[in-house]
CSV table of C-alpha atoms and ligand atoms in Angstrom, one decimal:
chain,number,residue,atom,x,y,z
A,1,UNK,CA,26.7,-14.5,9.3
A,2,UNK,CA,23.0,-15.0,9.8
A,3,UNK,CA,20.5,-12.3,9.0
A,4,UNK,CA,17.1,-11.9,10.6
A,5,UNK,CA,14.3,-13.1,8.3
A,6,UNK,CA,10.8,-11.5,8.5
A,7,UNK,CA,8.0,-13.3,6.7
A,8,UNK,CA,10.7,-15.2,4.9
A,9,UNK,CA,12.4,-12.1,3.6
A,10,UNK,CA,15.9,-11.1,4.6
A,11,UNK,CA,16.0,-7.9,6.7
A,12,UNK,CA,19.1,-6.8,4.8
A,13,UNK,CA,17.2,-7.1,1.5
A,14,UNK,CA,14.3,-5.1,3.0
A,15,UNK,CA,16.6,-2.4,4.2
A,16,UNK,CA,18.4,-2.2,0.9
A,17,UNK,CA,15.2,-2.0,-1.1
A,18,UNK,CA,13.0,0.2,1.0
A,19,UNK,CA,15.5,2.1,3.2
A,20,UNK,CA,15.4,2.6,7.0
A,21,UNK,CA,13.9,3.2,9.4
A,22,UNK,CA,11.3,0.7,8.1
A,23,UNK,CA,8.3,-0.8,9.7
A,24,UNK,CA,8.0,-4.4,8.7
A,25,UNK,CA,5.0,-6.6,9.4
A,26,UNK,CA,4.9,-10.4,9.1
A,27,UNK,CA,1.5,-10.6,7.4
A,28,UNK,CA,0.9,-14.3,8.5
A,29,UNK,CA,1.3,-13.3,12.1
A,30,UNK,CA,-1.5,-10.7,11.8
A,31,UNK,CA,-3.7,-13.3,10.0
A,32,UNK,CA,-3.0,-15.8,12.7
A,33,UNK,CA,-4.1,-13.4,15.5
A,34,UNK,CA,-7.2,-12.4,13.6
A,35,UNK,CA,-8.1,-16.1,13.0
A,36,UNK,CA,-7.5,-17.0,16.7
A,37,UNK,CA,-9.9,-14.2,17.8
A,38,UNK,CA,-12.5,-15.1,15.2
A,39,UNK,CA,-12.4,-18.8,16.1
A,40,UNK,CA,-12.4,-18.5,19.8
A,41,UNK,CA,-14.6,-15.5,20.5
A,42,UNK,CA,-17.8,-17.4,19.8
A,43,UNK,CA,-20.8,-18.6,21.7
A,44,UNK,CA,-23.9,-20.7,21.1
A,45,UNK,CA,-25.8,-18.5,23.5
A,46,UNK,CA,-25.3,-15.0,22.0
A,47,UNK,CA,-23.9,-13.4,18.9
A,48,UNK,CA,-20.3,-12.2,19.0
A,49,UNK,CA,-18.3,-9.7,17.1
A,50,UNK,CA,-14.5,-9.0,17.0
A,51,UNK,CA,-13.7,-5.4,16.0
A,52,UNK,CA,-10.2,-4.2,15.4
A,53,UNK,CA,-9.2,-1.1,17.4
A,54,UNK,CA,-7.8,0.9,14.6
A,55,UNK,CA,-5.8,3.3,16.8
A,56,UNK,CA,-3.2,0.6,17.2
A,57,UNK,CA,-2.3,0.9,13.5
A,58,UNK,CA,-4.5,1.8,10.6
A,59,UNK,CA,-3.9,1.7,6.9
A,60,UNK,CA,-5.8,0.4,3.9
A,61,UNK,CA,-3.8,-2.8,3.4
A,62,UNK,CA,-4.3,-3.8,7.0
A,63,UNK,CA,-7.9,-2.9,7.0
A,64,UNK,CA,-8.4,-5.0,3.8
A,65,UNK,CA,-6.7,-8.0,5.4
A,66,UNK,CA,-8.7,-7.8,8.7
A,67,UNK,CA,-12.0,-7.2,6.8
A,68,UNK,CA,-11.3,-10.4,4.8
A,69,UNK,CA,-10.8,-12.3,8.1
A,70,UNK,CA,-14.3,-11.1,9.1
A,71,UNK,CA,-13.4,-8.4,11.6
A,72,UNK,CA,-15.2,-5.1,12.1
A,73,UNK,CA,-13.6,-1.8,13.0
A,74,UNK,CA,-13.4,0.4,16.1
A,75,UNK,CA,-12.7,3.9,14.9
A,76,UNK,CA,-12.2,7.0,17.0
A,77,UNK,CA,-12.1,9.8,14.4
A,78,UNK,CA,-13.3,10.8,11.0
A,79,UNK,CA,-9.9,9.9,9.8
A,80,UNK,CA,-10.0,6.3,10.9
A,81,UNK,CA,-13.6,6.0,9.6
A,82,UNK,CA,-12.5,7.5,6.3
A,83,UNK,CA,-9.9,4.7,5.9
A,84,UNK,CA,-12.5,2.0,6.6
A,85,UNK,CA,-14.9,3.6,4.1
A,86,UNK,CA,-12.2,3.8,1.4
A,87,UNK,CA,-11.5,0.0,1.6
A,88,UNK,CA,-15.2,-0.8,1.4
A,89,UNK,CA,-15.5,-2.2,5.0
A,90,UNK,CA,-18.9,-3.4,6.1
A,91,UNK,CA,-20.2,-0.2,7.8
A,92,UNK,CA,-22.6,-2.2,10.0
A,93,UNK,CA,-19.5,-3.6,11.7
A,94,UNK,CA,-18.1,-0.1,12.4
A,95,UNK,CA,-18.1,1.2,16.0
A,96,UNK,CA,-17.5,4.9,16.4
A,97,UNK,CA,-15.7,5.6,19.7
A,98,UNK,CA,-14.1,8.5,21.3
A,99,UNK,CA,-15.1,11.3,23.6
A,100,UNK,CA,-15.9,14.7,22.0
A,101,UNK,CA,-16.8,13.5,18.5
A,102,UNK,CA,-17.5,16.6,16.4
A,103,UNK,CA,-20.9,17.2,14.8
A,104,UNK,CA,-19.1,16.7,11.5
A,105,UNK,CA,-17.9,13.3,12.6
A,106,UNK,CA,-21.3,12.3,13.8
A,107,UNK,CA,-22.8,13.3,10.4
A,108,UNK,CA,-20.1,11.4,8.6
A,109,UNK,CA,-20.8,8.2,10.6
A,110,UNK,CA,-24.6,8.5,10.0
A,111,UNK,CA,-24.1,9.2,6.3
A,112,UNK,CA,-21.9,6.2,6.0
A,113,UNK,CA,-24.5,4.1,7.7
A,114,UNK,CA,-22.2,2.8,10.5
A,115,UNK,CA,-23.6,0.2,12.9
A,116,UNK,CA,-22.8,1.8,16.2
A,117,UNK,CA,-21.9,5.0,18.0
A,118,UNK,CA,-20.3,4.3,21.4
A,119,UNK,CA,-21.7,7.3,23.3
A,120,UNK,CA,-19.4,8.8,25.9
A,121,UNK,CA,-21.6,11.3,27.7
A,122,UNK,CA,-25.0,13.0,27.8
A,123,UNK,CA,-24.1,16.0,25.6
A,124,UNK,CA,-22.9,13.7,22.9
A,125,UNK,CA,-26.1,11.6,23.2
A,126,UNK,CA,-28.2,14.8,22.7
A,127,UNK,CA,-26.2,15.8,19.7
A,128,UNK,CA,-26.4,12.3,18.2
A,129,UNK,CA,-30.2,12.3,18.8
A,130,UNK,CA,-30.6,15.7,17.1
A,131,UNK,CA,-28.4,15.1,14.1
A,132,UNK,CA,-30.0,11.7,13.4
A,133,UNK,CA,-33.4,13.3,13.7
A,134,UNK,CA,-32.5,16.1,11.2
A,135,UNK,CA,-30.9,13.6,8.8
A,136,UNK,CA,-33.5,10.9,9.3
A,137,UNK,CA,-30.8,8.3,9.5
A,138,UNK,CA,-30.8,5.2,11.6
A,139,UNK,CA,-28.0,3.9,13.8
A,140,UNK,CA,-27.5,2.1,17.1
A,141,UNK,CA,-25.8,3.3,20.3
A,142,UNK,CA,-23.9,1.7,23.0
A,143,UNK,CA,-23.3,3.7,26.2
A,144,UNK,CA,-19.7,3.7,27.5
A,145,UNK,CA,-19.7,2.8,31.1
A,146,UNK,CA,-16.7,3.3,33.4
A,147,UNK,CA,-16.8,0.1,35.6
A,148,UNK,CA,-14.3,1.6,38.0
A,149,UNK,CA,-11.8,-1.2,37.6
A,150,UNK,CA,-8.2,-0.4,37.4
A,151,UNK,CA,-6.1,-3.0,35.7
A,152,UNK,CA,-2.4,-3.4,36.5
A,153,UNK,CA,-0.9,-1.4,33.8
A,154,UNK,CA,0.9,1.9,33.2
A,155,UNK,CA,-1.0,4.8,34.8
A,156,UNK,CA,-1.3,6.7,31.5
A,157,UNK,CA,-3.0,3.8,29.8
A,158,UNK,CA,-5.4,3.1,32.6
A,159,UNK,CA,-8.9,4.2,31.6
A,160,UNK,CA,-11.2,3.1,34.3
A,161,UNK,CA,-10.4,5.0,37.5
A,162,UNK,CA,-13.5,6.6,39.0
A,163,UNK,CA,-12.5,10.0,37.6
A,164,UNK,CA,-11.4,8.8,34.2
A,165,UNK,CA,-12.3,11.0,31.2
A,166,UNK,CA,-14.0,8.1,29.5
A,167,UNK,CA,-17.6,7.1,29.8
A,168,UNK,CA,-20.1,7.5,32.6
A,169,UNK,CA,-19.1,6.1,36.0
A,170,UNK,CA,-21.1,3.0,36.8
A,171,UNK,CA,-22.5,4.4,40.0
A,172,UNK,CA,-23.7,7.6,38.4
A,173,UNK,CA,-27.2,6.1,37.7
A,174,UNK,CA,-28.8,9.4,37.1
A,175,UNK,CA,-26.6,10.2,34.1
A,176,UNK,CA,-26.9,6.6,32.8
A,177,UNK,CA,-30.7,6.7,33.1
A,178,UNK,CA,-30.8,10.1,31.4
A,179,UNK,CA,-29.1,8.7,28.3
A,180,UNK,CA,-31.3,5.6,28.1
A,181,UNK,CA,-34.4,7.8,28.6
A,182,UNK,CA,-33.3,10.2,25.9
A,183,UNK,CA,-32.6,7.4,23.4
A,184,UNK,CA,-35.9,5.7,24.1
A,185,UNK,CA,-37.6,8.7,22.6
A,186,UNK,CA,-35.5,8.6,19.4
A,187,UNK,CA,-37.0,7.2,16.2
A,188,UNK,CA,-33.5,6.9,14.7
A,189,UNK,CA,-31.0,6.0,17.4
A,190,UNK,CA,-31.7,2.6,18.9
A,191,UNK,CA,-30.2,2.1,22.4
A,192,UNK,CA,-28.5,-1.3,22.1
A,193,UNK,CA,-26.5,-1.7,25.2
A,194,UNK,CA,-23.2,-0.9,27.0
A,195,UNK,CA,-19.5,-0.7,26.5
A,196,UNK,CA,-16.6,-0.8,28.9
A,197,UNK,CA,-12.9,-0.9,28.4
A,198,UNK,CA,-10.5,-1.1,31.4
A,199,UNK,CA,-7.1,-0.5,30.1
A,200,UNK,CA,-4.3,-1.7,27.8
A,201,UNK,CA,-1.5,-4.2,27.8
A,202,UNK,CA,-3.3,-6.3,30.4
A,203,UNK,CA,-1.7,-9.8,30.3
A,204,UNK,CA,-3.9,-11.9,32.5
A,205,UNK,CA,-7.6,-12.7,32.3
A,206,UNK,CA,-8.3,-11.7,35.9
A,207,UNK,CA,-8.9,-8.0,35.3
A,208,UNK,CA,-11.2,-8.8,32.4
A,209,UNK,CA,-13.3,-11.4,34.3
A,210,UNK,CA,-13.6,-8.9,37.1
A,211,UNK,CA,-14.9,-6.3,34.7
A,212,UNK,CA,-17.2,-8.8,33.2
A,213,UNK,CA,-18.7,-9.6,36.6
A,214,UNK,CA,-19.2,-6.0,37.3
A,215,UNK,CA,-20.9,-5.4,33.9
A,216,UNK,CA,-23.1,-8.4,34.1
A,217,UNK,CA,-24.2,-7.5,37.7
A,218,UNK,CA,-25.0,-4.1,36.2
A,219,UNK,CA,-27.0,-5.7,33.4
A,220,UNK,CA,-28.9,-7.7,36.0
A,221,UNK,CA,-29.8,-4.5,37.7
A,222,UNK,CA,-30.9,-2.9,34.4
A,223,UNK,CA,-33.1,-5.9,33.8
A,224,UNK,CA,-34.7,-5.7,37.3
A,225,UNK,CA,-35.1,-1.9,37.4
A,226,UNK,CA,-35.7,-1.0,33.9
A,227,UNK,CA,-36.9,-4.2,32.3
A,228,UNK,CA,-34.1,-4.1,29.9
A,229,UNK,CA,-32.7,-7.5,28.8
A,230,UNK,CA,-31.1,-9.0,25.7
A,231,UNK,CA,-28.7,-6.0,25.3
A,232,UNK,CA,-25.4,-5.9,23.6
A,233,UNK,CA,-22.2,-5.6,25.6
A,234,UNK,CA,-18.7,-4.6,24.4
A,235,UNK,CA,-15.9,-5.5,26.7
A,236,UNK,CA,-13.3,-3.3,24.9
A,237,UNK,CA,-9.8,-4.4,24.1
A,238,UNK,CA,-6.6,-4.2,26.1
A,239,UNK,CA,-5.1,-7.7,25.6
A,240,UNK,CA,-1.3,-7.6,26.3
A,241,UNK,CA,1.5,-8.8,24.1
A,242,UNK,CA,5.1,-9.8,24.6
A,243,UNK,CA,7.5,-6.9,24.4
A,244,UNK,CA,10.4,-8.4,26.4
A,245,UNK,CA,11.3,-11.8,27.6
A,246,UNK,CA,9.6,-11.3,31.0
A,247,UNK,CA,6.2,-10.6,29.5
A,248,UNK,CA,4.0,-13.7,29.5
A,249,UNK,CA,0.6,-12.7,28.1
A,250,UNK,CA,-2.2,-15.2,27.8
A,251,UNK,CA,-2.4,-16.0,24.0
A,252,UNK,CA,-5.3,-14.1,22.4
A,253,UNK,CA,-7.2,-17.3,21.4
A,254,UNK,CA,-7.0,-18.5,25.0
A,255,UNK,CA,-8.0,-15.2,26.4
A,256,UNK,CA,-11.1,-15.1,24.1
A,257,UNK,CA,-12.1,-18.6,25.1
A,258,UNK,CA,-11.8,-17.8,28.8
A,259,UNK,CA,-13.9,-14.6,28.4
A,260,UNK,CA,-16.6,-16.3,26.5
A,261,UNK,CA,-17.0,-19.2,29.0
A,262,UNK,CA,-16.8,-16.8,31.9
A,263,UNK,CA,-19.6,-14.7,30.3
A,264,UNK,CA,-21.8,-17.7,29.6
A,265,UNK,CA,-21.5,-18.8,33.2
A,266,UNK,CA,-22.1,-15.5,34.8
A,267,UNK,CA,-25.1,-14.7,32.6
A,268,UNK,CA,-26.7,-18.0,33.6
A,269,UNK,CA,-26.0,-17.3,37.3
A,270,UNK,CA,-27.6,-13.9,37.1
A,271,UNK,CA,-30.4,-14.9,34.7
A,272,UNK,CA,-29.4,-12.2,32.2
A,273,UNK,CA,-29.4,-12.6,28.4
A,274,UNK,CA,-27.1,-11.0,25.9
A,275,UNK,CA,-27.9,-10.5,22.3
A,276,UNK,CA,-24.3,-9.8,21.4
A,277,UNK,CA,-20.8,-9.7,23.0
A,278,UNK,CA,-18.2,-7.6,21.4
A,279,UNK,CA,-14.5,-7.3,21.8
A,280,UNK,CA,-12.0,-4.7,20.4
A,281,UNK,CA,-8.4,-5.9,20.4
A,282,UNK,CA,-5.9,-3.5,18.9
A,283,UNK,CA,-2.4,-4.1,20.2
A,284,UNK,CA,-2.8,-7.9,20.2
A,285,UNK,CA,-3.7,-8.0,16.6
A,286,UNK,CA,-0.7,-6.3,15.2
A,287,UNK,CA,1.9,-5.6,18.0
A,288,UNK,CA,4.1,-8.7,17.8
A,289,UNK,CA,3.7,-9.0,14.0
A,290,UNK,CA,5.6,-5.7,13.5
A,291,UNK,CA,9.2,-4.7,14.0
A,292,UNK,CA,11.2,-1.6,13.1
A,293,UNK,CA,14.5,-1.8,11.2
A,294,UNK,CA,17.0,0.9,11.7
A,295,UNK,CA,20.5,1.5,10.4
A,296,UNK,CA,23.1,2.1,13.0
A,297,UNK,CA,25.0,5.4,12.5
A,298,UNK,CA,27.4,6.9,14.9
A,299,UNK,CA,28.3,5.4,18.3
A,300,UNK,CA,29.8,7.0,21.3
A,301,UNK,CA,30.7,6.5,25.0
A,302,UNK,CA,29.2,9.1,27.3
A,303,UNK,CA,29.7,8.6,31.0
A,304,UNK,CA,29.1,5.0,31.6
A,305,UNK,CA,26.8,4.6,28.6
A,306,UNK,CA,27.6,3.1,25.2
A,307,UNK,CA,25.3,4.8,22.8
A,308,UNK,CA,24.2,3.4,19.5
A,309,UNK,CA,22.5,6.1,17.4
A,310,UNK,CA,19.9,5.0,14.9
A,311,UNK,CA,18.4,6.8,12.0
A,312,UNK,CA,14.9,7.2,13.6
A,313,UNK,CA,13.8,7.6,17.2
A,314,UNK,CA,10.9,9.0,19.2
A,315,UNK,CA,9.4,10.4,16.0
A,316,UNK,CA,8.7,6.9,14.8
A,317,UNK,CA,8.2,5.2,18.2
A,318,UNK,CA,7.4,7.5,21.2
A,319,UNK,CA,6.5,4.7,23.6
A,320,UNK,CA,9.7,4.6,25.6
A,321,UNK,CA,9.8,8.3,25.9
A,322,UNK,CA,6.1,8.6,26.8
A,323,UNK,CA,5.4,5.5,28.9
A,324,UNK,CA,8.9,4.1,29.8
A,325,UNK,CA,7.8,1.2,27.5
A,326,UNK,CA,10.4,-1.6,27.3
A,327,UNK,CA,11.5,-3.2,24.0
A,328,UNK,CA,14.1,-5.6,23.0
A,329,UNK,CA,16.0,-5.9,19.7
A,330,UNK,CA,18.4,-7.8,17.7
A,331,UNK,CA,21.4,-6.9,15.5
A,332,UNK,CA,19.6,-8.1,12.4
A,333,UNK,CA,22.6,-8.7,10.2
A,334,UNK,CA,24.6,-10.5,13.0
A,335,UNK,CA,21.8,-12.4,14.7
A,336,UNK,CA,23.9,-15.5,15.3
A,337,UNK,CA,26.6,-13.7,17.1
A,338,UNK,CA,26.7,-13.8,20.9
A,339,UNK,CA,25.8,-10.7,22.9
A,340,UNK,CA,28.9,-9.1,24.4
A,341,UNK,CA,28.2,-5.5,25.2
A,342,UNK,CA,25.5,-3.4,26.8
A,343,UNK,CA,24.2,-0.5,24.7
A,344,UNK,CA,21.8,2.3,25.0
A,345,UNK,CA,19.8,2.7,21.8
A,346,UNK,CA,19.0,6.4,21.1
A,347,UNK,CA,17.4,8.1,18.2
A,348,UNK,CA,18.3,11.2,16.2
A,349,UNK,CA,15.6,13.5,17.5
A,350,UNK,CA,16.7,16.6,19.4
A,351,UNK,CA,15.6,15.6,22.9
A,352,UNK,CA,17.4,13.8,25.7
A,353,UNK,CA,14.5,11.5,26.2
A,354,UNK,CA,14.8,10.2,22.7
A,355,UNK,CA,15.7,6.7,23.8
A,356,UNK,CA,14.2,3.5,22.2
A,357,UNK,CA,15.9,1.0,24.5
A,358,UNK,CA,17.6,2.1,27.7
A,359,UNK,CA,20.0,-0.7,27.9
A,360,UNK,CA,20.3,-4.0,26.1
A,361,UNK,CA,22.9,-6.6,25.4
A,362,UNK,CA,24.0,-7.0,21.8
A,363,UNK,CA,26.8,-8.5,19.8
A,364,UNK,CA,29.6,-5.9,19.1
A,365,UNK,CA,27.9,-3.4,16.8
A,366,UNK,CA,29.4,-1.2,14.1
A,367,UNK,CA,28.0,1.7,12.0
A,368,UNK,CA,26.1,0.3,9.1
A,369,UNK,CA,24.7,-2.6,11.1
A,370,UNK,CA,21.0,-3.2,11.1
A,371,UNK,CA,19.1,-3.0,14.4
A,372,UNK,CA,15.6,-4.5,14.6
A,373,UNK,CA,13.4,-3.3,17.5
A,374,UNK,CA,10.8,-6.0,18.1
A,375,UNK,CA,7.1,-5.9,18.8
A,376,UNK,CA,6.7,-2.4,17.5
A,377,UNK,CA,3.6,-3.2,15.4
A,378,UNK,CA,1.1,-1.4,17.7
A,379,UNK,CA,1.1,2.3,18.6
A,380,UNK,CA,4.3,2.8,16.8
A,381,UNK,CA,3.5,4.1,13.3
A,382,UNK,CA,0.1,5.3,14.5
A,383,UNK,CA,1.7,7.5,17.1
A,384,UNK,CA,4.6,8.6,14.9
A,385,UNK,CA,5.1,12.3,14.3
A,386,UNK,CA,7.1,14.7,12.1
A,387,UNK,CA,9.1,16.0,15.0
A,388,UNK,CA,12.3,17.6,13.7
A,389,UNK,CA,10.7,17.2,10.3
A,390,UNK,CA,11.9,13.6,10.1
A,391,UNK,CA,9.6,11.9,7.5
A,392,UNK,CA,7.5,9.0,8.8
A,393,UNK,CA,9.0,5.6,7.8
A,394,UNK,CA,7.7,3.4,5.1
A,395,UNK,CA,5.7,0.3,6.0
A,396,UNK,CA,6.1,-3.1,4.4
A,397,UNK,CA,4.2,-6.4,4.7
A,398,UNK,CA,6.2,-9.5,4.3
A,399,UNK,CA,4.8,-12.9,3.6
A,400,UNK,CA,6.1,-16.3,2.3
A,401,UNK,CA,9.3,-14.8,1.1
A,402,UNK,CA,7.7,-11.8,-0.7
A,403,UNK,CA,7.5,-8.2,0.5
A,404,UNK,CA,5.2,-5.4,-0.6
A,405,UNK,CA,5.2,-1.7,0.2
A,406,UNK,CA,2.0,-0.7,1.9
A,407,UNK,CA,2.8,2.9,3.0
A,408,UNK,CA,5.6,4.8,1.2
A,409,UNK,CA,8.2,6.8,3.1
A,410,UNK,CA,7.2,10.4,3.8
A,411,UNK,CA,9.3,12.9,1.9
A,412,UNK,CA,10.3,16.5,2.6
A,413,UNK,CA,7.9,17.5,-0.2
A,414,UNK,CA,5.0,15.6,1.4
A,415,UNK,CA,5.5,17.7,4.5
A,416,UNK,CA,6.0,20.9,2.6
A,417,UNK,CA,2.8,20.4,0.6
A,418,UNK,CA,0.8,21.5,3.5
A,419,UNK,CA,2.4,25.0,3.6
A,420,UNK,CA,0.1,27.8,2.3
B,501,LLP,N1,-11.2,-0.1,22.8
B,501,LLP,C1,-11.1,1.1,23.5
B,501,LLP,C2,-12.4,1.8,23.8
B,501,LLP,C3,-9.9,1.6,23.7
B,501,LLP,O1,-9.8,2.8,24.3
B,501,LLP,C4,-8.7,1.0,23.3
B,501,LLP,C5,-7.4,1.5,23.5
B,501,LLP,C6,-8.9,-0.3,22.7
B,501,LLP,C7,-10.1,-0.8,22.5
B,501,LLP,C8,-7.7,-1.1,22.2
B,501,LLP,O2,-6.8,-1.4,23.2
B,501,LLP,P1,-5.6,-2.4,22.9
B,501,LLP,O3,-6.3,-3.8,22.6
B,501,LLP,O4,-4.9,-1.9,21.7
B,501,LLP,O5,-4.8,-2.4,24.2
B,501,LLP,N2,-1.0,4.4,23.2
B,501,LLP,C9,-1.0,3.5,24.2
B,501,LLP,C10,-2.3,2.6,24.2
B,501,LLP,C11,-3.6,3.4,24.3
B,501,LLP,C12,-4.8,2.6,24.2
B,501,LLP,C13,-6.0,3.4,24.2
B,501,LLP,N3,-7.2,2.7,24.0
B,501,LLP,C14,0.2,2.6,24.1
B,501,LLP,O6,1.0,2.8,23.2
B,501,LLP,O7,0.4,1.7,24.9
């Protein structure tokens, strides 16, 4: 019987050594994505930077790997910044995102000497101004603009509707001008340009080029009206991945190439110059590289459903419960057997919505078999919880036939340690 190999390591051997549920990443796949972005997100006309959106999955081993490939980091909290600091990431390539950064987080970023704050609103701008003044520490700011473009994606992951909580709506010129005016008076915070992000799991280039057109038109207006040129522009992340067979995302390298050439063309048409173009892929960097191994426990028929119960669930992957996200999987220890039965894969959390895959065809399964749910590398571990006090799984990197533990399994004692 054939067993699924990940990074040249047998999934059975991984399960035996590290236990299940287990997050396993094929390290070379991450490296390949990073290299594709670094090689193709390049221009002779302006500087470029690829920063990894840490929210997709953050840990020291991954940060080290991506830093070595030359990527910077998009962080949205003191916690993500802390991890980047701990591995010695280049702070000049750190972009601090998020709405409602605390004063403490702003101080932490300034003390660390991070390159950029991506400012969400006027109140944050004023706080950043004051704190930088008090500490006499320099940084740069990008203002997050909501370009009002809705990409075709799940409603909950859409960020650019006119009433979105993120950024300042592009037509709200008064608020935008107020931020630029305020920062023009700062000795410490240099206004460097704009940021926009239109959503997540976007599989075609069309929505991105539309957003680029909007942002470059906006830059042309800034040049005309405010004499601002040579700014920096971040186009956010959001590049889709393949979860199920029907998904056909443009490969990351192709996407990068398309966006660069589109930007170059549009800048020339509008007679606008950019000093730097930035992108922030999260999901595309790690999503397909990761899978989750579960051990099948009890099984039962209920109504017309054939349930397979696995030893994890929504506590290690909440995406189906939260977004109706679709996944596929394989019976990892029987992956050469033909599919013959439709199953519903459910977890062990106490909630009816605790489903990982609503229905999928598998070979005949039995307790003790291993189920691999594929493409769980992004927003899986990073959105995991301790619901029902299940410990968070361990995480392993596999490469060239070798595996290494990068995050150990959370124990009951780990959780109990926080009790006072
Ligand atoms: N930049 C900004 C400003 C963002 O808000 C995000 C994602 C990214 C970059 C990275 O997007 P990516 O390349 O990973 O699509 N929990 C949801 C996804 C939330 C994304 C939030 N922002 C999910 O599991 O699908």
